[in-house]
Every structure is written in structure tokens, then in C-alpha cells.
Amino acid sequence: MPVLHSALLDSAGFRHGFPTRDTPEDALLQALGAPRIVQARQVHGARAVLAVEAAGQEADALVARAGQGEACVGVRVADCVPVLVASRATGDVVAIHAGWRGVVAGVVRAGVELLGGADRVAAIGPCIGPCCFEVGRDVGARVGFVARDAGDKAFVDLRAAVRAHLAALGVDEVDDVLGCTKHEARFHSFRRDGADSGRMLASIAARPTRV
Ligand SMILES: [Zn+2]
């Protein structure tokens, strides 16, 4: 299975990839043109850090600046929403891990604000869809974007929540790389596979040179 791409990020000149469960790591690194992908310890919070300072840090958004080392960042997901945002103006990028807790805590805002820049484009990758994301009504009320009520449960559209947060931050050019991780076997899903579930490393590289 090849790495999934956003046509919008491709057209803006940003190397990136949303792997599936069958994507070999080599194929992902090849798509990124990078020898390694910087990651942080994800904790479903709203902290954003720079890739050059990420070692050992707890963070759910990682920013890579153009023209510096450690220029490729990734977030591990299996149902949570992977969000990749880039500035055409600076060549900087951010990878954001947005589960419902992170969305409520404001991780999208934290990531985009640390990214800065202008003329930003984004891609929202495969995640658990409103078809499958059943939560308690209390969680539905906190996240919003309830697609369907079902007794004391609610089905939430996390992708729509992320898109709304991006729009509120002035990121209007947003591409959807579609797929529901839970009911499509080509993806890893924590809800489906439990503690044995693998993770998919959604990643993006900053431009190699600063404008
Ligand atoms: Zn589904």
C-alpha cells in the first residue's frame, strides 16, 4: 500500500505522507525525502514544541522550521486525527495529533500559532469517522460536532471539529485525505484492535531552504 497524499500539500511543494497499516517505513521516508522523522511523547494535550527541542518532550504538535536540521516531523495515530499544516510564505510546517481530548484542549490552535507564517495550507488525514466514533453524551457535548445522537451515546465528527478550529485560525485551504480508521481494514485502529493496535506516522517535511 502506497503512502496517501494530499493534492493540496503536493501542489504547495511540501513533502508529506499519511501511511496506512501496510506502508513500509522505507516508503514513508522516501516520500518525505528525509532520513528520519522527529517525534515527541504524545499525551493528548495541547502543547506545541519545535522539532529541534522535541527530544524527550511531551507534546502533541511539532513544528519544523524551513532551512534547519530536524526538518521532518510526524505524529502517531490510530483513530485520532492527524493534521499537517504548512506555510507557503515561510516553508515551515506543523504535525498535530488531535484526538478528542486534544481538540477540546486546543491543540490545533497551539500548533498553528507556533507555526505562524502566512498563506497556510492544511491536510486532515484518515481518522475515526462519525460513522464509528461513539462517545458518551458528555464527551459529545464537550467536543461538539455531534453527527448523530443514540440514546445516552453520541457519534462525533472529529474531522469537522478540526476543520472548524483551522478555519477559526484563518486556515481556509484544507484538504481531506479521507478514510475511517475503525471500519476500514487498511488502517490501524485503537478502537478496533485495542492495546495491540499499531500506529501510523503521519509526517511532513519543512522546505529545505528558507525563503
Ligand atoms: Zn467508520
PDB file of C-alpha atoms and ligand atoms in Angstrom:
ATOM      1  CA  MET A   1       0.000   0.000   0.000  1.00  0.00           C
ATOM      2  CA  PRO A   2       1.499   3.341  -1.018  1.00  0.00           C
ATOM      3  CA  VAL A   3       1.632   6.403   1.201  1.00  0.00           C
ATOM      4  CA  LEU A   4      -1.507   8.562   0.963  1.00  0.00           C
ATOM      5  CA  HIS A   5      -1.005  12.164  -0.143  1.00  0.00           C
ATOM      6  CA  SER A   6      -2.838  15.468  -0.086  1.00  0.00           C
ATOM      7  CA  ALA A   7      -3.015  17.043  -3.547  1.00  0.00           C
ATOM      8  CA  LEU A   8      -3.092  20.459  -1.864  1.00  0.00           C
ATOM      9  CA  LEU A   9       0.147  19.924   0.097  1.00  0.00           C
ATOM     10  CA  ASP A  10       1.724  18.399  -3.007  1.00  0.00           C
ATOM     11  CA  SER A  11       0.797  21.432  -5.112  1.00  0.00           C
ATOM     12  CA  ALA A  12       2.199  23.741  -2.418  1.00  0.00           C
ATOM     13  CA  GLY A  13       5.502  21.849  -2.630  1.00  0.00           C
ATOM     14  CA  PHE A  14       5.507  20.151   0.768  1.00  0.00           C
ATOM     15  CA  ARG A  15       6.730  16.557   1.004  1.00  0.00           C
ATOM     16  CA  HIS A  16       4.486  14.591   3.330  1.00  0.00           C
ATOM     17  CA  GLY A  17       2.638  11.323   3.762  1.00  0.00           C
ATOM     18  CA  PHE A  18      -0.218   9.605   5.540  1.00  0.00           C
ATOM     19  CA  PRO A  19       0.810   5.944   5.798  1.00  0.00           C
ATOM     20  CA  THR A  20      -1.602   3.047   6.054  1.00  0.00           C
ATOM     21  CA  ARG A  21      -1.035  -0.045   8.189  1.00  0.00           C
ATOM     22  CA  ASP A  22       0.840  -1.701   5.323  1.00  0.00           C
ATOM     23  CA  THR A  23       3.139   1.191   4.423  1.00  0.00           C
ATOM     24  CA  PRO A  24       6.770   0.190   4.966  1.00  0.00           C
ATOM     25  CA  GLU A  25       8.802   2.767   6.886  1.00  0.00           C
ATOM     26  CA  ASP A  26      11.211   2.981   3.941  1.00  0.00           C
ATOM     27  CA  ALA A  27       8.367   4.075   1.646  1.00  0.00           C
ATOM     28  CA  LEU A  28       7.351   6.808   4.071  1.00  0.00           C
ATOM     29  CA  LEU A  29      10.909   8.105   4.421  1.00  0.00           C
ATOM     30  CA  GLN A  30      11.249   8.064   0.646  1.00  0.00           C
ATOM     31  CA  ALA A  31       8.061  10.123   0.248  1.00  0.00           C
ATOM     32  CA  LEU A  32       9.454  12.625   2.722  1.00  0.00           C
ATOM     33  CA  GLY A  33      12.981  12.690   1.349  1.00  0.00           C
ATOM     34  CA  ALA A  34      14.202  12.503   4.930  1.00  0.00           C
ATOM     35  CA  PRO A  35      16.478  10.117   6.834  1.00  0.00           C
ATOM     36  CA  ARG A  36      14.376  10.321   9.993  1.00  0.00           C
ATOM     37  CA  ILE A  37      11.177  11.730  11.413  1.00  0.00           C
ATOM     38  CA  VAL A  38      11.207  13.733  14.654  1.00  0.00           C
ATOM     39  CA  GLN A  39       8.526  12.714  17.153  1.00  0.00           C
ATOM     40  CA  ALA A  40       7.562  13.732  20.665  1.00  0.00           C
ATOM     41  CA  ARG A  41       5.853  11.882  23.520  1.00  0.00           C
ATOM     42  CA  GLN A  42       2.156  12.316  22.775  1.00  0.00           C
ATOM     43  CA  VAL A  43      -0.083  12.849  25.786  1.00  0.00           C
ATOM     44  CA  HIS A  44      -3.418  14.077  24.317  1.00  0.00           C
ATOM     45  CA  GLY A  45      -2.578  17.584  25.477  1.00  0.00           C
ATOM     46  CA  ALA A  46      -2.284  20.950  23.782  1.00  0.00           C
ATOM     47  CA  ARG A  47       1.433  21.638  23.892  1.00  0.00           C
ATOM     48  CA  ALA A  48       3.349  22.555  20.744  1.00  0.00           C
ATOM     49  CA  VAL A  49       7.146  22.446  20.539  1.00  0.00           C
ATOM     50  CA  LEU A  50       9.841  22.982  17.935  1.00  0.00           C
ATOM     51  CA  ALA A  51      11.338  19.863  16.412  1.00  0.00           C
ATOM     52  CA  VAL A  52      14.838  20.962  17.398  1.00  0.00           C
ATOM     53  CA  GLU A  53      13.719  20.977  21.041  1.00  0.00           C
ATOM     54  CA  ALA A  54      11.469  17.901  20.899  1.00  0.00           C
ATOM     55  CA  ALA A  55      13.783  15.256  22.338  1.00  0.00           C
ATOM     56  CA  GLY A  56      12.162  13.760  25.423  1.00  0.00           C
ATOM     57  CA  GLN A  57       9.398  16.367  25.421  1.00  0.00           C
ATOM     58  CA  GLU A  58       5.691  15.747  25.905  1.00  0.00           C
ATOM     59  CA  ALA A  59       3.883  17.455  23.039  1.00  0.00           C
ATOM     60  CA  ASP A  60       1.072  16.834  20.573  1.00  0.00           C
ATOM     61  CA  ALA A  61       2.123  19.372  17.964  1.00  0.00           C
ATOM     62  CA  LEU A  62       5.583  19.561  16.432  1.00  0.00           C
ATOM     63  CA  VAL A  63       6.822  22.463  14.326  1.00  0.00           C
ATOM     64  CA  ALA A  64       9.736  22.231  11.901  1.00  0.00           C
ATOM     65  CA  ARG A  65      11.292  25.420  10.565  1.00  0.00           C
ATOM     66  CA  ALA A  66      12.468  25.646   6.962  1.00  0.00           C
ATOM     67  CA  GLY A  67      16.155  25.540   6.307  1.00  0.00           C
ATOM     68  CA  GLN A  68      17.093  23.961   9.634  1.00  0.00           C
ATOM     69  CA  GLY A  69      18.048  20.500  10.760  1.00  0.00           C
ATOM     70  CA  GLU A  70      15.470  18.067  12.201  1.00  0.00           C
ATOM     71  CA  ALA A  71      13.162  19.297   9.464  1.00  0.00           C
ATOM     72  CA  CYS A  72      10.724  16.404   9.255  1.00  0.00           C
ATOM     73  CA  VAL A  73       8.030  15.915  11.912  1.00  0.00           C
ATOM     74  CA  GLY A  74       5.410  13.237  12.493  1.00  0.00           C
ATOM     75  CA  VAL A  75       2.571  12.213  14.786  1.00  0.00           C
ATOM     76  CA  ARG A  76       1.460   8.641  15.543  1.00  0.00           C
ATOM     77  CA  VAL A  77      -2.245   7.975  15.154  1.00  0.00           C
ATOM     78  CA  ALA A  78      -4.720   5.124  15.274  1.00  0.00           C
ATOM     79  CA  ASP A  79      -8.192   6.787  15.264  1.00  0.00           C
ATOM     80  CA  CYS A  80      -7.052  10.235  16.413  1.00  0.00           C
ATOM     81  CA  VAL A  81      -6.885  12.927  13.722  1.00  0.00           C
ATOM     82  CA  PRO A  82      -3.530  13.646  12.058  1.00  0.00           C
ATOM     83  CA  VAL A  83      -3.329  17.262  10.874  1.00  0.00           C
ATOM     84  CA  LEU A  84      -0.496  18.591   8.715  1.00  0.00           C
ATOM     85  CA  VAL A  85      -0.255  22.358   8.185  1.00  0.00           C
ATOM     86  CA  ALA A  86       2.304  24.326   6.176  1.00  0.00           C
ATOM     87  CA  SER A  87       3.015  27.986   5.431  1.00  0.00           C
ATOM     88  CA  ARG A  88       3.677  28.757   1.786  1.00  0.00           C
ATOM     89  CA  ALA A  89       5.244  32.035   2.957  1.00  0.00           C
ATOM     90  CA  THR A  90       7.901  30.582   5.271  1.00  0.00           C
ATOM     91  CA  GLY A  91       8.156  26.917   4.305  1.00  0.00           C
ATOM     92  CA  ASP A  92       7.579  25.960   7.960  1.00  0.00           C
ATOM     93  CA  VAL A  93       5.313  23.024   8.877  1.00  0.00           C
ATOM     94  CA  VAL A  94       3.487  21.519  11.841  1.00  0.00           C
ATOM     95  CA  ALA A  95       2.226  17.994  12.521  1.00  0.00           C
ATOM     96  CA  ILE A  96      -0.648  17.831  15.017  1.00  0.00           C
ATOM     97  CA  HIS A  97      -2.074  14.834  16.909  1.00  0.00           C
ATOM     98  CA  ALA A  98      -5.725  15.663  17.563  1.00  0.00           C
ATOM     99  CA  GLY A  99      -7.857  13.209  19.468  1.00  0.00           C
ATOM    100  CA  TRP A 100     -10.972  14.481  21.177  1.00  0.00           C
ATOM    101  CA  ARG A 101      -9.064  15.452  24.310  1.00  0.00           C
ATOM    102  CA  GLY A 102      -6.520  17.403  22.304  1.00  0.00           C
ATOM    103  CA  VAL A 103      -9.240  19.079  20.254  1.00  0.00           C
ATOM    104  CA  VAL A 104     -11.024  20.199  23.433  1.00  0.00           C
ATOM    105  CA  ALA A 105      -7.723  21.321  24.998  1.00  0.00           C
ATOM    106  CA  GLY A 106      -6.873  23.442  21.943  1.00  0.00           C
ATOM    107  CA  VAL A 107      -4.036  21.512  20.304  1.00  0.00           C
ATOM    108  CA  VAL A 108      -4.953  22.764  16.817  1.00  0.00           C
ATOM    109  CA  ARG A 109      -4.633  26.381  17.949  1.00  0.00           C
ATOM    110  CA  ALA A 110      -1.365  25.691  19.796  1.00  0.00           C
ATOM    111  CA  GLY A 111       0.151  24.049  16.736  1.00  0.00           C
ATOM    112  CA  VAL A 112      -0.953  26.675  14.216  1.00  0.00           C
ATOM    113  CA  GLU A 113       0.096  29.563  16.477  1.00  0.00           C
ATOM    114  CA  LEU A 114       3.614  28.161  16.939  1.00  0.00           C
ATOM    115  CA  LEU A 115       3.753  27.532  13.183  1.00  0.00           C
ATOM    116  CA  GLY A 116       2.942  31.172  12.437  1.00  0.00           C
ATOM    117  CA  GLY A 117       3.562  32.320   8.892  1.00  0.00           C
ATOM    118  CA  ALA A 118       1.022  33.292   6.271  1.00  0.00           C
ATOM    119  CA  ASP A 119      -0.703  31.661   3.321  1.00  0.00           C
ATOM    120  CA  ARG A 120      -1.214  28.390   5.166  1.00  0.00           C
ATOM    121  CA  VAL A 121      -2.482  25.135   3.733  1.00  0.00           C
ATOM    122  CA  ALA A 122      -3.565  22.034   5.641  1.00  0.00           C
ATOM    123  CA  ALA A 123      -4.479  18.398   5.212  1.00  0.00           C
ATOM    124  CA  ILE A 124      -6.580  16.331   7.588  1.00  0.00           C
ATOM    125  CA  GLY A 125      -5.731  12.644   7.345  1.00  0.00           C
ATOM    126  CA  PRO A 126      -7.616   9.404   7.876  1.00  0.00           C
ATOM    127  CA  CYS A 127      -9.179   9.161  11.342  1.00  0.00           C
ATOM    128  CA  ILE A 128     -12.130   7.567  13.070  1.00  0.00           C
ATOM    129  CA  GLY A 129     -15.236   8.841  11.281  1.00  0.00           C
ATOM    130  CA  PRO A 130     -18.644   9.938  12.556  1.00  0.00           C
ATOM    131  CA  CYS A 131     -19.836   6.525  11.357  1.00  0.00           C
ATOM    132  CA  CYS A 132     -17.838   4.869  14.155  1.00  0.00           C
ATOM    133  CA  PHE A 133     -16.810   7.449  16.764  1.00  0.00           C
ATOM    134  CA  GLU A 134     -19.281   6.684  19.513  1.00  0.00           C
ATOM    135  CA  VAL A 135     -18.758   8.547  22.785  1.00  0.00           C
ATOM    136  CA  GLY A 136     -20.790   9.391  25.859  1.00  0.00           C
ATOM    137  CA  ARG A 137     -23.131  12.330  25.562  1.00  0.00           C
ATOM    138  CA  ASP A 138     -20.915  14.284  27.962  1.00  0.00           C
ATOM    139  CA  VAL A 139     -17.937  13.932  25.632  1.00  0.00           C
ATOM    140  CA  GLY A 140     -20.144  14.799  22.671  1.00  0.00           C
ATOM    141  CA  ALA A 141     -21.199  17.970  24.430  1.00  0.00           C
ATOM    142  CA  ARG A 142     -17.583  18.937  25.148  1.00  0.00           C
ATOM    143  CA  VAL A 143     -16.313  18.329  21.621  1.00  0.00           C
ATOM    144  CA  GLY A 144     -19.411  19.467  19.743  1.00  0.00           C
ATOM    145  CA  PHE A 145     -19.943  18.389  16.152  1.00  0.00           C
ATOM    146  CA  VAL A 146     -22.315  15.590  17.127  1.00  0.00           C
ATOM    147  CA  ALA A 147     -23.332  13.914  13.893  1.00  0.00           C
ATOM    148  CA  ARG A 148     -25.951  11.672  15.475  1.00  0.00           C
ATOM    149  CA  ASP A 149     -27.462  11.063  18.903  1.00  0.00           C
ATOM    150  CA  ALA A 150     -28.065   7.477  20.014  1.00  0.00           C
ATOM    151  CA  GLY A 151     -29.670   7.283  23.429  1.00  0.00           C
ATOM    152  CA  ASP A 152     -27.018   8.104  26.015  1.00  0.00           C
ATOM    153  CA  LYS A 153     -24.337   7.979  23.307  1.00  0.00           C
ATOM    154  CA  ALA A 154     -23.328  10.390  20.585  1.00  0.00           C
ATOM    155  CA  PHE A 155     -21.472   9.973  17.300  1.00  0.00           C
ATOM    156  CA  VAL A 156     -18.956  12.787  16.895  1.00  0.00           C
ATOM    157  CA  ASP A 157     -17.374  14.171  13.719  1.00  0.00           C
ATOM    158  CA  LEU A 158     -13.827  14.915  14.875  1.00  0.00           C
ATOM    159  CA  ARG A 159     -12.704  15.843  11.353  1.00  0.00           C
ATOM    160  CA  ALA A 160     -15.369  18.565  11.224  1.00  0.00           C
ATOM    161  CA  ALA A 161     -14.241  19.829  14.626  1.00  0.00           C
ATOM    162  CA  VAL A 162     -10.640  20.094  13.439  1.00  0.00           C
ATOM    163  CA  ARG A 163     -11.722  21.830  10.229  1.00  0.00           C
ATOM    164  CA  ALA A 164     -13.686  24.392  12.254  1.00  0.00           C
ATOM    165  CA  HIS A 165     -10.716  25.060  14.516  1.00  0.00           C
ATOM    166  CA  LEU A 166      -8.467  25.554  11.466  1.00  0.00           C
ATOM    167  CA  ALA A 167     -10.967  27.945   9.884  1.00  0.00           C
ATOM    168  CA  ALA A 168     -11.175  29.965  13.091  1.00  0.00           C
ATOM    169  CA  LEU A 169      -7.380  30.375  12.889  1.00  0.00           C
ATOM    170  CA  GLY A 170      -7.544  31.608   9.302  1.00  0.00           C
ATOM    171  CA  VAL A 171      -6.534  28.316   7.699  1.00  0.00           C
ATOM    172  CA  ASP A 172      -9.159  28.067   4.971  1.00  0.00           C
ATOM    173  CA  GLU A 173      -7.383  25.936   2.404  1.00  0.00           C
ATOM    174  CA  VAL A 174      -7.883  22.477   3.884  1.00  0.00           C
ATOM    175  CA  ASP A 175      -7.673  19.168   2.062  1.00  0.00           C
ATOM    176  CA  ASP A 176      -9.333  15.988   3.295  1.00  0.00           C
ATOM    177  CA  VAL A 177      -7.433  12.740   2.901  1.00  0.00           C
ATOM    178  CA  LEU A 178     -10.380  10.527   3.596  1.00  0.00           C
ATOM    179  CA  GLY A 179     -10.873   7.230   5.349  1.00  0.00           C
ATOM    180  CA  CYS A 180     -12.350   5.881   8.575  1.00  0.00           C
ATOM    181  CA  THR A 181      -9.649   4.132  10.557  1.00  0.00           C
ATOM    182  CA  LYS A 182     -12.050   1.947  12.516  1.00  0.00           C
ATOM    183  CA  HIS A 183     -14.091   0.282   9.810  1.00  0.00           C
ATOM    184  CA  GLU A 184     -11.519   0.272   7.004  1.00  0.00           C
ATOM    185  CA  ALA A 185      -9.065  -2.594   7.451  1.00  0.00           C
ATOM    186  CA  ARG A 186      -6.269  -0.715   5.631  1.00  0.00           C
ATOM    187  CA  PHE A 187      -5.753   1.471   8.709  1.00  0.00           C
ATOM    188  CA  HIS A 188      -4.685   0.845  12.289  1.00  0.00           C
ATOM    189  CA  SER A 189      -7.485   1.440  14.793  1.00  0.00           C
ATOM    190  CA  PHE A 190      -7.164   1.555  18.567  1.00  0.00           C
ATOM    191  CA  ARG A 191     -10.911   1.165  18.937  1.00  0.00           C
ATOM    192  CA  ARG A 192     -10.972  -1.911  16.741  1.00  0.00           C
ATOM    193  CA  ASP A 193      -7.704  -3.592  17.723  1.00  0.00           C
ATOM    194  CA  GLY A 194      -7.253  -2.399  21.297  1.00  0.00           C
ATOM    195  CA  ALA A 195      -3.912  -2.316  23.035  1.00  0.00           C
ATOM    196  CA  ASP A 196      -2.300  -4.398  20.282  1.00  0.00           C
ATOM    197  CA  SER A 197      -3.068  -1.775  17.674  1.00  0.00           C
ATOM    198  CA  GLY A 198      -0.170  -0.322  15.715  1.00  0.00           C
ATOM    199  CA  ARG A 199       0.178   3.355  14.887  1.00  0.00           C
ATOM    200  CA  MET A 200       0.529   5.255  11.620  1.00  0.00           C
ATOM    201  CA  LEU A 201       3.122   8.025  11.476  1.00  0.00           C
ATOM    202  CA  ALA A 202       1.604  10.968   9.571  1.00  0.00           C
ATOM    203  CA  SER A 203       4.535  13.173   8.613  1.00  0.00           C
ATOM    204  CA  ILE A 204       5.585  16.326   6.796  1.00  0.00           C
ATOM    205  CA  ALA A 205       8.904  17.938   5.920  1.00  0.00           C
ATOM    206  CA  ALA A 206       9.711  21.652   6.053  1.00  0.00           C
ATOM    207  CA  ARG A 207      11.172  23.214   2.947  1.00  0.00           C
ATOM    208  CA  PRO A 208      14.902  22.524   2.824  1.00  0.00           C
ATOM    209  CA  THR A 209      15.718  26.222   2.375  1.00  0.00           C
ATOM    210  CA  ARG A 210      14.241  29.328   3.944  1.00  0.00           C
ATOM    211  CA  VAL A 211      12.836  31.933   1.559  1.00  0.00           C
TER     212      VAL A 211
HETATM  213 ZN    ZN B   1     -16.347   4.168  10.297  1.00  0.00          ZN
END
